[in-house]
Short mmCIF file of C-alpha atoms in Angstrom, two decimals:
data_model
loop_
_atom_site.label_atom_id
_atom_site.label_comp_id
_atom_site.label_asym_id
_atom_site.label_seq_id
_atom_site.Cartn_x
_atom_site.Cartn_y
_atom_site.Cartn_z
CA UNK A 19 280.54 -169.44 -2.27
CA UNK A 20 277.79 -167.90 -0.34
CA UNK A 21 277.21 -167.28 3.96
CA UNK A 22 276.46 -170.21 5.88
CA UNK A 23 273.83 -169.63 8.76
CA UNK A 24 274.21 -171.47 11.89
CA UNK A 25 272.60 -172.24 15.34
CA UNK A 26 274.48 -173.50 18.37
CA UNK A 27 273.38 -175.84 20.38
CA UNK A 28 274.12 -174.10 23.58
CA UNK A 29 275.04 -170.46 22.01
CA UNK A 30 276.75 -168.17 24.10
CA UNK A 31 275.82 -165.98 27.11
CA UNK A 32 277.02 -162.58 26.59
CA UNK A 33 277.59 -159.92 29.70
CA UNK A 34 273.97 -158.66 29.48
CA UNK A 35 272.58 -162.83 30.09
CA UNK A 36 271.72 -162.99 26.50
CA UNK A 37 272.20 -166.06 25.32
CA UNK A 38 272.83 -166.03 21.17
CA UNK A 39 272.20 -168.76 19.35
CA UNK A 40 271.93 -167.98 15.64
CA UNK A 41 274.64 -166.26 13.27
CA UNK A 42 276.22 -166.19 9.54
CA UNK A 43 279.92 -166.56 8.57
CA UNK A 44 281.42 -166.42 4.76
CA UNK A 45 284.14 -167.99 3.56
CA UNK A 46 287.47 -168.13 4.65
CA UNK A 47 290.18 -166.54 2.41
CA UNK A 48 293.93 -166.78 2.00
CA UNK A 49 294.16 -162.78 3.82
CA UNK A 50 291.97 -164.28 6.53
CA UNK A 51 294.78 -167.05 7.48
CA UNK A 52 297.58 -164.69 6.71
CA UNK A 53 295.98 -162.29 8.94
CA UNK A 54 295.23 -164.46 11.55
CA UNK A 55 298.97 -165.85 11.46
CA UNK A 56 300.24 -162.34 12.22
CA UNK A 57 298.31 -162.06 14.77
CA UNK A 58 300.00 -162.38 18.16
CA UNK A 59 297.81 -164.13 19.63
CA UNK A 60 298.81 -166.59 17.51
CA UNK A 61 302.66 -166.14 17.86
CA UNK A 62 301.76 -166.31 21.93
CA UNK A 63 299.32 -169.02 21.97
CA UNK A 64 299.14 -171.05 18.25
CA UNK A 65 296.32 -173.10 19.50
CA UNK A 66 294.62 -169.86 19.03
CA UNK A 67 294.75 -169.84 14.86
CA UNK A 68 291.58 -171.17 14.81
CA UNK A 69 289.34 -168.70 16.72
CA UNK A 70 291.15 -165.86 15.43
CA UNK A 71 290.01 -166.90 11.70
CA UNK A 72 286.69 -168.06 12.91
CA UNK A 73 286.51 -164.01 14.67
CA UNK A 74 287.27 -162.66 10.95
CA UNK A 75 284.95 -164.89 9.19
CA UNK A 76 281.34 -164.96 11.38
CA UNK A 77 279.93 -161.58 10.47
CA UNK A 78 277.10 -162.05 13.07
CA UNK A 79 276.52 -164.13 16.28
CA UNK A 80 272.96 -163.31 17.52
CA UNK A 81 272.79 -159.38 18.42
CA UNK A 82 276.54 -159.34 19.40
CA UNK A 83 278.03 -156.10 17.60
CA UNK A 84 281.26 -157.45 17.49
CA UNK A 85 282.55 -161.43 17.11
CA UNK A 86 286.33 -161.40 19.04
CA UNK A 87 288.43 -164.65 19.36
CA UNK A 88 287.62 -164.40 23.12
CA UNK A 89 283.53 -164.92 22.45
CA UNK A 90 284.65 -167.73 20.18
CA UNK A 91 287.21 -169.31 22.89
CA UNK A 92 284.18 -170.00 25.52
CA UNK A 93 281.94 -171.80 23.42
CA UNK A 94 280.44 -174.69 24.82
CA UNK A 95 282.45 -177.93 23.03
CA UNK A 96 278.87 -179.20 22.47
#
């Protein structure tokens, strides 16, 4: 299966006031979910599985250098 480019709706605001819309994830794999489920932020907080795979799997989110489970944890819900 190939990347999937997106664009949010709202996108996020990074430090600088850049606001970044568009971005490309791949496919999630089994080591993604293991990884993410030794994660501790997991083990702390397990409504945090989700943005910790979604950090591993979006390879690009506008000119962010690096996608964290924090950027991905103050999306808009829109």
């Amino acid at each position: 299966m190939d990347e999937v480019e997106f664009t949010l709706s709202d996108g996020y605001a990074g430090s600088a006031g850049v606001v970044h819309r568009s971005g490309r994830m791949r496919p999630a794999t089994a080591r993604d979910e293991a990884r993410a489920l030794s994660d501790f932020r997991v083990h702390l907080a397990p409504g945090s599985f989700l943005p910790v795979v979604l950090a591993r799997v979006t390879e690009r989110l506008g000119s962010l250098e690096r996608v964290d489970p924090g950027v991905l944890e103050r999306l808009s819900a829109a």
